Amino acid sequence: MQTLFSTDGVHPKNAFRLWREMVCERLVPADLRILDDVPFQGRMDVTGIGPLLISHFSHTTMRTEATADTVRRNGRHVRVYAIMRISGQDTMQQGDQEAVSRAGNFIVVDARPAVFQTETGSALVLDLPRERFEAMLGPSRLFSALTVSADLASTTLARTYIQELVRVGDQLTPDASARMASIGSDLLMASLAERLAQEVPRSTHGTVTVQRAKAYIEANLSDQTLDPPQLAVAVGVSLRRLQELFHERGRHISDYIWERRLEVAARRLIDPACAHLSIGLLAYGSGFTSQAHFARRFKERHGLTPTEFRQASRQTSTDARPRKRPARIQGLI
């Protein structure tokens, strides 16, 4: 990680003022206050792994408030933030929800007014796409400011993975970074889905169950044995009940699984990082049991065979490239 700011070597009288300016001007506008008489100390390190921005905050006790005005000025309503506590404790309020997060726990907050009181300690903060989380878990208000406990095995898995990703991130290629970051987001969503299922109102339980099922499908698309009975066992409901929940939303479980596999396969067919992979390998990696089955379903969906789809994408990319100027003209510009 790269150090963005540190109070090391800064006179104690100026430390908190400089920290506040750094946070408000370079990160997000907020009202920051010291809560005790201890000289303020703080450090922030950042790293980018694929599209995932991860910050490591460590500082002494502090209160942070994002008001309606500062949220409006921030303008980042398309993001949510996972705060993974490493040491110390957070107490936060957002809307009508209050959460306490200790070492090993994490919480997710969205771009709404909130108040944080943080004891001396450190945390990783992950900047995440709100749309992707809401597609799997429903509106962010359902999971915002909800403590996801370290007692859950899925939380331990997500936390360990993210910490290791930070440690080795600078050794990954750009393509690997993007893929590993996506896996990290999926692990966080799976852990959130498990936590949501624990204490949700009965009226929303069906929605949460479907979202948990979708998160499980995303994490296991390449498993060729994935089917509705296996999915029902994974989310802890009967197959009949799971089928009813999908039918209520106008879907069949099997159709949804195949649609997601086809969407993933289509993305890989046009991904330059997958250009060296044969159609057969892409088919198996997307959960299809045979290349013929893949080709038939793909053509039914897209009107082209996988090979034709890949070739059309390459031709489009070639046509979209700007033409090079003649060397003699380039030299004059």
mmCIF file of C-alpha atoms in Angstrom:
data_model
loop_
_atom_site.group_PDB
_atom_site.id
_atom_site.type_symbol
_atom_site.label_atom_id
_atom_site.label_comp_id
_atom_site.label_asym_id
_atom_site.label_seq_id
_atom_site.Cartn_x
_atom_site.Cartn_y
_atom_site.Cartn_z
ATOM 1 C CA MET A 1 0.000 0.000 0.000
ATOM 2 C CA GLN A 2 1.076 3.585 -0.522
ATOM 3 C CA THR A 3 1.002 6.103 2.311
ATOM 4 C CA LEU A 4 -1.352 8.966 1.512
ATOM 5 C CA PHE A 5 -0.946 10.817 4.807
ATOM 6 C CA SER A 6 0.698 10.379 8.209
ATOM 7 C CA THR A 7 0.966 12.588 11.275
ATOM 8 C CA ASP A 8 4.437 11.181 11.983
ATOM 9 C CA GLY A 9 6.810 14.118 12.251
ATOM 10 C CA VAL A 10 3.949 16.635 12.371
ATOM 11 C CA HIS A 11 3.709 18.959 15.370
ATOM 12 C CA PRO A 12 0.874 17.749 17.684
ATOM 13 C CA LYS A 13 -0.846 21.155 17.440
ATOM 14 C CA ASN A 14 -1.193 20.760 13.680
ATOM 15 C CA ALA A 15 -1.771 17.006 13.401
ATOM 16 C CA PHE A 16 -5.561 16.885 13.574
ATOM 17 C CA ARG A 17 -6.057 20.014 11.468
ATOM 18 C CA LEU A 18 -3.962 18.526 8.664
ATOM 19 C CA TRP A 19 -5.744 15.177 8.981
ATOM 20 C CA ARG A 20 -9.138 16.866 8.736
ATOM 21 C CA GLU A 21 -8.067 18.844 5.685
ATOM 22 C CA MET A 22 -6.772 15.703 4.009
ATOM 23 C CA VAL A 23 -9.999 13.776 4.638
ATOM 24 C CA CYS A 24 -12.345 16.608 3.647
ATOM 25 C CA GLU A 25 -10.462 17.831 0.588
ATOM 26 C CA ARG A 26 -9.094 14.603 -0.880
ATOM 27 C CA LEU A 27 -11.605 11.997 0.269
ATOM 28 C CA VAL A 28 -15.082 12.914 1.515
ATOM 29 C CA PRO A 29 -16.408 16.088 3.163
ATOM 30 C CA ALA A 30 -17.353 15.383 6.783
ATOM 31 C CA ASP A 31 -17.430 16.897 10.248
ATOM 32 C CA LEU A 32 -14.486 15.458 12.228
ATOM 33 C CA ARG A 33 -13.903 15.974 15.948
ATOM 34 C CA ILE A 34 -11.450 14.699 18.566
ATOM 35 C CA LEU A 35 -13.122 13.051 21.550
ATOM 36 C CA ASP A 36 -10.358 13.089 24.177
ATOM 37 C CA ASP A 37 -7.265 15.012 25.231
ATOM 38 C CA VAL A 38 -4.772 12.521 23.819
ATOM 39 C CA PRO A 39 -2.581 14.041 21.069
ATOM 40 C CA PHE A 40 -4.080 12.986 17.741
ATOM 41 C CA GLN A 41 -2.212 10.479 15.600
ATOM 42 C CA GLY A 42 -3.323 9.166 12.250
ATOM 43 C CA ARG A 43 -2.126 7.411 9.134
ATOM 44 C CA MET A 44 -3.811 6.484 5.883
ATOM 45 C CA ASP A 45 -2.484 4.059 3.269
ATOM 46 C CA VAL A 46 -4.220 3.273 -0.014
ATOM 47 C CA THR A 47 -4.000 0.726 -2.792
ATOM 48 C CA GLY A 48 -5.954 -0.057 -5.934
ATOM 49 C CA ILE A 49 -6.528 -3.674 -6.943
ATOM 50 C CA GLY A 50 -8.319 -3.766 -10.259
ATOM 51 C CA PRO A 51 -11.365 -1.485 -9.855
ATOM 52 C CA LEU A 52 -11.292 -1.956 -6.074
ATOM 53 C CA LEU A 53 -9.946 0.940 -3.994
ATOM 54 C CA ILE A 54 -8.873 -0.123 -0.491
ATOM 55 C CA SER A 55 -7.801 2.304 2.241
ATOM 56 C CA HIS A 56 -6.179 1.449 5.560
ATOM 57 C CA PHE A 57 -7.058 3.949 8.292
ATOM 58 C CA SER A 58 -5.381 3.982 11.712
ATOM 59 C CA HIS A 59 -5.985 6.827 14.164
ATOM 60 C CA THR A 60 -6.787 7.743 17.742
ATOM 61 C CA THR A 61 -10.357 8.223 19.037
ATOM 62 C CA MET A 62 -12.476 10.437 16.782
ATOM 63 C CA ARG A 63 -16.056 11.301 15.837
ATOM 64 C CA THR A 64 -17.045 11.603 12.187
ATOM 65 C CA GLU A 65 -20.405 12.851 10.929
ATOM 66 C CA ALA A 66 -21.641 12.885 7.350
ATOM 67 C CA THR A 67 -24.525 15.348 7.268
ATOM 68 C CA ALA A 68 -27.151 15.706 4.541
ATOM 69 C CA ASP A 69 -25.168 18.656 3.177
ATOM 70 C CA THR A 70 -21.829 16.840 3.104
ATOM 71 C CA VAL A 71 -23.448 13.778 1.532
ATOM 72 C CA ARG A 72 -24.921 15.986 -1.187
ATOM 73 C CA ARG A 73 -21.518 17.599 -1.822
ATOM 74 C CA ASN A 74 -19.820 14.218 -1.880
ATOM 75 C CA GLY A 75 -21.989 13.062 -4.773
ATOM 76 C CA ARG A 76 -20.974 9.388 -4.511
ATOM 77 C CA HIS A 77 -24.434 7.862 -4.290
ATOM 78 C CA VAL A 78 -23.451 5.011 -6.599
ATOM 79 C CA ARG A 79 -20.998 3.600 -4.034
ATOM 80 C CA VAL A 80 -21.181 1.673 -0.778
ATOM 81 C CA TYR A 81 -18.328 1.210 1.684
ATOM 82 C CA ALA A 82 -17.350 -1.890 3.625
ATOM 83 C CA ILE A 83 -15.531 -1.039 6.862
ATOM 84 C CA MET A 84 -13.540 -4.028 8.067
ATOM 85 C CA ARG A 85 -12.385 -3.445 11.645
ATOM 86 C CA ILE A 86 -8.853 -4.696 12.401
ATOM 87 C CA SER A 87 -8.493 -3.301 15.925
ATOM 88 C CA GLY A 88 -10.492 -0.992 18.197
ATOM 89 C CA GLN A 89 -14.229 -0.450 17.919
ATOM 90 C CA ASP A 90 -16.728 1.524 15.811
ATOM 91 C CA THR A 91 -20.147 2.704 16.906
ATOM 92 C CA MET A 92 -22.204 4.096 14.065
ATOM 93 C CA GLN A 93 -25.716 5.262 13.301
ATOM 94 C CA GLN A 94 -27.311 5.510 9.877
ATOM 95 C CA GLY A 95 -31.028 6.026 9.441
ATOM 96 C CA ASP A 96 -32.792 4.073 12.187
ATOM 97 C CA GLN A 97 -30.002 1.498 12.409
ATOM 98 C CA GLU A 98 -27.203 1.473 15.007
ATOM 99 C CA ALA A 99 -24.247 -0.882 14.768
ATOM 100 C CA VAL A 100 -21.226 -1.713 16.903
ATOM 101 C CA SER A 101 -18.272 -3.255 15.099
ATOM 102 C CA ARG A 102 -15.256 -4.765 16.843
ATOM 103 C CA ALA A 103 -12.076 -6.406 15.584
ATOM 104 C CA GLY A 104 -12.912 -9.051 12.988
ATOM 105 C CA ASN A 105 -16.370 -7.659 12.182
ATOM 106 C CA PHE A 106 -17.360 -5.535 9.230
ATOM 107 C CA ILE A 107 -20.218 -3.209 8.342
ATOM 108 C CA VAL A 108 -21.365 -1.690 5.056
ATOM 109 C CA VAL A 109 -22.628 1.876 4.788
ATOM 110 C CA ASP A 110 -24.099 3.763 1.862
ATOM 111 C CA ALA A 111 -24.084 7.448 0.897
ATOM 112 C CA ARG A 112 -26.575 8.707 3.477
ATOM 113 C CA PRO A 113 -26.106 10.830 6.607
ATOM 114 C CA ALA A 114 -24.290 8.859 9.297
ATOM 115 C CA VAL A 115 -22.405 9.314 12.567
ATOM 116 C CA PHE A 116 -19.315 7.309 13.500
ATOM 117 C CA GLN A 117 -17.520 7.188 16.831
ATOM 118 C CA THR A 118 -14.252 5.331 16.451
ATOM 119 C CA GLU A 119 -11.951 4.244 19.248
ATOM 120 C CA THR A 120 -8.198 4.123 18.773
ATOM 121 C CA GLY A 121 -7.533 1.389 16.249
ATOM 122 C CA SER A 122 -7.432 0.616 12.546
ATOM 123 C CA ALA A 123 -9.695 -0.569 9.742
ATOM 124 C CA LEU A 124 -9.739 -1.384 6.049
ATOM 125 C CA VAL A 125 -12.299 0.571 4.013
ATOM 126 C CA LEU A 126 -13.354 -0.846 0.637
ATOM 127 C CA ASP A 127 -14.997 1.357 -2.001
ATOM 128 C CA LEU A 128 -17.614 -0.825 -3.735
ATOM 129 C CA PRO A 129 -20.230 -0.471 -6.512
ATOM 130 C CA ARG A 130 -23.673 -0.033 -4.982
ATOM 131 C CA GLU A 131 -25.499 -1.362 -8.037
ATOM 132 C CA ARG A 132 -23.769 -4.733 -7.876
ATOM 133 C CA PHE A 133 -24.548 -5.203 -4.177
ATOM 134 C CA GLU A 134 -28.166 -4.137 -4.597
ATOM 135 C CA ALA A 135 -28.601 -6.520 -7.529
ATOM 136 C CA MET A 136 -27.782 -9.389 -5.183
ATOM 137 C CA LEU A 137 -29.007 -8.159 -1.791
ATOM 138 C CA GLY A 138 -31.800 -5.683 -2.464
ATOM 139 C CA PRO A 139 -31.887 -1.965 -1.522
ATOM 140 C CA SER A 140 -28.834 -0.842 0.457
ATOM 141 C CA ARG A 141 -31.001 0.223 3.409
ATOM 142 C CA LEU A 142 -31.555 -3.513 4.079
ATOM 143 C CA PHE A 143 -27.878 -4.163 4.742
ATOM 144 C CA SER A 144 -26.463 -0.735 5.608
ATOM 145 C CA ALA A 145 -25.171 -0.318 9.180
ATOM 146 C CA LEU A 146 -25.635 -4.002 9.918
ATOM 147 C CA THR A 147 -22.852 -5.620 11.962
ATOM 148 C CA VAL A 148 -21.537 -8.710 10.179
ATOM 149 C CA SER A 149 -19.921 -10.682 12.970
ATOM 150 C CA ALA A 150 -16.561 -12.414 12.929
ATOM 151 C CA ASP A 151 -18.419 -15.421 14.370
ATOM 152 C CA LEU A 152 -19.689 -16.237 10.870
ATOM 153 C CA ALA A 153 -17.327 -18.510 8.950
ATOM 154 C CA SER A 154 -18.118 -16.540 5.784
ATOM 155 C CA THR A 155 -16.926 -13.338 7.496
ATOM 156 C CA THR A 156 -13.630 -14.966 8.455
ATOM 157 C CA LEU A 157 -13.196 -16.156 4.873
ATOM 158 C CA ALA A 158 -13.966 -12.720 3.400
ATOM 159 C CA ARG A 159 -11.707 -10.890 5.868
ATOM 160 C CA THR A 160 -8.787 -13.295 5.376
ATOM 161 C CA TYR A 161 -9.105 -13.086 1.604
ATOM 162 C CA ILE A 162 -9.206 -9.271 1.547
ATOM 163 C CA GLN A 163 -6.205 -8.963 3.861
ATOM 164 C CA GLU A 164 -4.196 -11.390 1.735
ATOM 165 C CA LEU A 165 -5.289 -9.569 -1.411
ATOM 166 C CA VAL A 166 -3.918 -6.327 0.027
ATOM 167 C CA ARG A 167 -0.656 -8.066 0.898
ATOM 168 C CA VAL A 168 -0.003 -9.556 -2.568
ATOM 169 C CA GLY A 169 -1.924 -7.048 -4.697
ATOM 170 C CA ASP A 170 1.170 -5.383 -6.162
ATOM 171 C CA GLN A 171 2.326 -8.767 -7.502
ATOM 172 C CA LEU A 172 -0.774 -9.361 -9.617
ATOM 173 C CA THR A 173 -1.191 -8.567 -13.292
ATOM 174 C CA PRO A 174 -3.950 -6.085 -14.193
ATOM 175 C CA ASP A 175 -6.221 -8.884 -15.425
ATOM 176 C CA ALA A 176 -5.630 -10.985 -12.306
ATOM 177 C CA SER A 177 -6.205 -7.932 -10.091
ATOM 178 C CA ALA A 178 -9.618 -7.330 -11.641
ATOM 179 C CA ARG A 179 -10.638 -10.951 -11.217
ATOM 180 C CA MET A 180 -9.380 -11.220 -7.650
ATOM 181 C CA ALA A 181 -11.128 -7.957 -6.700
ATOM 182 C CA SER A 182 -14.395 -9.333 -8.088
ATOM 183 C CA ILE A 183 -14.012 -12.464 -5.965
ATOM 184 C CA GLY A 184 -13.447 -10.296 -2.883
ATOM 185 C CA SER A 185 -16.683 -8.408 -3.559
ATOM 186 C CA ASP A 186 -18.537 -11.715 -4.006
ATOM 187 C CA LEU A 187 -17.252 -12.994 -0.651
ATOM 188 C CA LEU A 188 -18.444 -9.839 1.094
ATOM 189 C CA MET A 189 -21.876 -10.186 -0.528
ATOM 190 C CA ALA A 190 -22.116 -13.835 0.501
ATOM 191 C CA SER A 191 -21.279 -12.953 4.104
ATOM 192 C CA LEU A 192 -23.809 -10.102 4.085
ATOM 193 C CA ALA A 193 -26.459 -12.436 2.677
ATOM 194 C CA GLU A 194 -25.843 -14.916 5.488
ATOM 195 C CA ARG A 195 -26.091 -12.143 8.064
ATOM 196 C CA LEU A 196 -29.296 -10.771 6.533
ATOM 197 C CA ALA A 197 -30.947 -14.159 6.823
ATOM 198 C CA GLN A 198 -30.482 -14.200 10.606
ATOM 199 C CA GLU A 199 -32.738 -11.372 11.728
ATOM 200 C CA VAL A 200 -34.876 -10.132 8.870
ATOM 201 C CA PRO A 201 -38.582 -9.378 9.224
ATOM 202 C CA ARG A 202 -40.698 -12.275 7.964
ATOM 203 C CA SER A 203 -42.171 -10.075 5.212
ATOM 204 C CA THR A 204 -38.742 -9.652 3.614
ATOM 205 C CA HIS A 205 -37.418 -13.146 4.310
ATOM 206 C CA GLY A 206 -38.385 -14.418 0.878
ATOM 207 C CA THR A 207 -36.527 -11.594 -0.843
ATOM 208 C CA VAL A 208 -33.419 -12.201 1.235
ATOM 209 C CA THR A 209 -33.558 -15.941 0.514
ATOM 210 C CA VAL A 210 -33.677 -15.285 -3.220
ATOM 211 C CA GLN A 211 -30.785 -12.846 -2.943
ATOM 212 C CA ARG A 212 -28.774 -15.423 -0.990
ATOM 213 C CA ALA A 213 -29.538 -17.975 -3.690
ATOM 214 C CA LYS A 214 -28.374 -15.561 -6.394
ATOM 215 C CA ALA A 215 -25.164 -14.836 -4.484
ATOM 216 C CA TYR A 216 -24.509 -18.579 -4.199
ATOM 217 C CA ILE A 217 -25.130 -19.029 -7.922
ATOM 218 C CA GLU A 218 -22.650 -16.237 -8.731
ATOM 219 C CA ALA A 219 -19.981 -17.870 -6.573
ATOM 220 C CA ASN A 220 -20.540 -21.342 -8.089
ATOM 221 C CA LEU A 221 -21.391 -20.760 -11.756
ATOM 222 C CA SER A 222 -18.447 -22.863 -12.935
ATOM 223 C CA ASP A 223 -19.681 -25.865 -10.920
ATOM 224 C CA GLN A 224 -21.261 -28.114 -13.553
ATOM 225 C CA THR A 225 -23.239 -29.967 -10.857
ATOM 226 C CA LEU A 226 -25.012 -26.810 -9.671
ATOM 227 C CA ASP A 227 -28.750 -27.354 -9.949
ATOM 228 C CA PRO A 228 -31.933 -26.316 -8.080
ATOM 229 C CA PRO A 229 -31.782 -29.129 -5.458
ATOM 230 C CA GLN A 230 -28.166 -28.292 -4.590
ATOM 231 C CA LEU A 231 -29.031 -24.598 -4.418
ATOM 232 C CA ALA A 232 -31.948 -25.233 -2.050
ATOM 233 C CA VAL A 233 -29.674 -27.155 0.314
ATOM 234 C CA ALA A 234 -27.073 -24.374 0.182
ATOM 235 C CA VAL A 235 -29.554 -21.665 1.264
ATOM 236 C CA GLY A 236 -31.346 -23.868 3.781
ATOM 237 C CA VAL A 237 -34.868 -24.096 2.354
ATOM 238 C CA SER A 238 -36.859 -26.831 0.622
ATOM 239 C CA LEU A 239 -36.659 -27.087 -3.144
ATOM 240 C CA ARG A 240 -40.397 -26.484 -3.393
ATOM 241 C CA ARG A 241 -40.168 -23.291 -1.316
ATOM 242 C CA LEU A 242 -37.237 -21.977 -3.350
ATOM 243 C CA GLN A 243 -39.098 -22.679 -6.590
ATOM 244 C CA GLU A 244 -42.118 -20.791 -5.233
ATOM 245 C CA LEU A 245 -39.965 -17.775 -4.331
ATOM 246 C CA PHE A 246 -38.429 -17.639 -7.827
ATOM 247 C CA HIS A 247 -41.833 -18.136 -9.472
ATOM 248 C CA GLU A 248 -43.234 -15.229 -7.450
ATOM 249 C CA ARG A 249 -40.578 -13.088 -9.147
ATOM 250 C CA GLY A 250 -41.369 -14.437 -12.599
ATOM 251 C CA ARG A 251 -38.324 -16.706 -12.874
ATOM 252 C CA HIS A 252 -37.488 -20.394 -12.942
ATOM 253 C CA ILE A 253 -34.373 -21.399 -11.011
ATOM 254 C CA SER A 254 -32.853 -23.405 -13.861
ATOM 255 C CA ASP A 255 -33.505 -20.632 -16.385
ATOM 256 C CA TYR A 256 -31.824 -18.092 -14.090
ATOM 257 C CA ILE A 257 -28.725 -20.304 -13.684
ATOM 258 C CA TRP A 258 -28.378 -20.829 -17.435
ATOM 259 C CA GLU A 259 -28.926 -17.131 -18.145
ATOM 260 C CA ARG A 260 -26.143 -16.164 -15.743
ATOM 261 C CA ARG A 261 -23.825 -18.768 -17.276
ATOM 262 C CA LEU A 262 -24.527 -17.437 -20.757
ATOM 263 C CA GLU A 263 -23.909 -13.845 -19.631
ATOM 264 C CA VAL A 264 -20.589 -14.793 -18.048
ATOM 265 C CA ALA A 265 -19.574 -16.761 -21.137
ATOM 266 C CA ALA A 266 -20.469 -13.823 -23.409
ATOM 267 C CA ARG A 267 -18.282 -11.476 -21.327
ATOM 268 C CA ARG A 268 -15.376 -13.892 -21.521
ATOM 269 C CA LEU A 269 -15.731 -14.285 -25.273
ATOM 270 C CA ILE A 270 -15.125 -10.545 -25.749
ATOM 271 C CA ASP A 271 -12.548 -10.217 -22.950
ATOM 272 C CA PRO A 272 -9.025 -9.781 -24.449
ATOM 273 C CA ALA A 273 -7.620 -11.566 -21.399
ATOM 274 C CA CYS A 274 -9.540 -14.696 -22.450
ATOM 275 C CA ALA A 275 -8.651 -14.529 -26.151
ATOM 276 C CA HIS A 276 -6.224 -17.449 -25.810
ATOM 277 C CA LEU A 277 -8.899 -19.767 -24.380
ATOM 278 C CA SER A 278 -10.692 -22.165 -26.694
ATOM 279 C CA ILE A 279 -14.467 -22.178 -26.963
ATOM 280 C CA GLY A 280 -14.505 -25.526 -25.169
ATOM 281 C CA LEU A 281 -12.530 -24.242 -22.182
ATOM 282 C CA LEU A 282 -14.780 -21.193 -21.934
ATOM 283 C CA ALA A 283 -17.828 -23.449 -22.025
ATOM 284 C CA TYR A 284 -16.578 -25.710 -19.234
ATOM 285 C CA GLY A 285 -15.377 -22.740 -17.185
ATOM 286 C CA SER A 286 -18.858 -21.219 -17.392
ATOM 287 C CA GLY A 287 -20.533 -24.364 -16.083
ATOM 288 C CA PHE A 288 -21.564 -26.126 -19.313
ATOM 289 C CA THR A 289 -21.030 -29.873 -19.517
ATOM 290 C CA SER A 290 -20.292 -29.951 -23.251
ATOM 291 C CA GLN A 291 -19.277 -27.574 -26.022
ATOM 292 C CA ALA A 292 -22.258 -28.652 -28.143
ATOM 293 C CA HIS A 293 -24.722 -27.834 -25.359
ATOM 294 C CA PHE A 294 -23.038 -24.460 -24.877
ATOM 295 C CA ALA A 295 -23.110 -23.640 -28.607
ATOM 296 C CA ARG A 296 -26.806 -24.536 -28.898
ATOM 297 C CA ARG A 297 -27.931 -22.464 -25.917
ATOM 298 C CA PHE A 298 -25.648 -19.566 -26.870
ATOM 299 C CA LYS A 299 -27.053 -19.335 -30.399
ATOM 300 C CA GLU A 300 -30.615 -19.507 -29.066
ATOM 301 C CA ARG A 301 -29.836 -16.534 -26.821
ATOM 302 C CA HIS A 302 -27.620 -14.356 -29.051
ATOM 303 C CA GLY A 303 -28.435 -15.484 -32.592
ATOM 304 C CA LEU A 304 -24.754 -16.252 -33.229
ATOM 305 C CA THR A 305 -22.521 -19.195 -32.446
ATOM 306 C CA PRO A 306 -19.836 -18.529 -29.806
ATOM 307 C CA THR A 307 -17.194 -18.400 -32.546
ATOM 308 C CA GLU A 308 -19.212 -15.910 -34.612
ATOM 309 C CA PHE A 309 -19.874 -13.820 -31.502
ATOM 310 C CA ARG A 310 -16.147 -13.657 -30.672
ATOM 311 C CA GLN A 311 -15.199 -12.793 -34.273
ATOM 312 C CA ALA A 312 -17.842 -10.049 -34.450
ATOM 313 C CA SER A 313 -16.513 -8.549 -31.228
ATOM 314 C CA ARG A 314 -12.944 -8.528 -32.548
ATOM 315 C CA GLN A 315 -14.062 -6.885 -35.790
ATOM 316 C CA THR A 316 -15.960 -4.210 -33.863
ATOM 317 C CA SER A 317 -12.884 -3.500 -31.725
ATOM 318 C CA THR A 318 -10.693 -3.255 -34.807
ATOM 319 C CA ASP A 319 -13.099 -0.892 -36.574
ATOM 320 C CA ALA A 320 -13.301 1.301 -33.458
ATOM 321 C CA ARG A 321 -9.546 1.836 -33.231
ATOM 322 C CA PRO A 322 -8.355 5.243 -34.435
ATOM 323 C CA ARG A 323 -6.431 5.058 -37.665
ATOM 324 C CA LYS A 324 -2.742 5.918 -37.429
ATOM 325 C CA ARG A 325 -1.622 9.079 -39.167
ATOM 326 C CA PRO A 326 1.076 8.712 -41.815
ATOM 327 C CA ALA A 327 4.497 8.762 -40.187
ATOM 328 C CA ARG A 328 5.471 11.970 -42.037
ATOM 329 C CA ILE A 329 2.458 13.827 -40.627
ATOM 330 C CA GLN A 330 2.920 12.385 -37.128
ATOM 331 C CA GLY A 331 6.363 13.851 -36.987
ATOM 332 C CA LEU A 332 4.967 17.344 -37.576
ATOM 333 C CA ILE A 333 2.434 17.206 -34.732
#
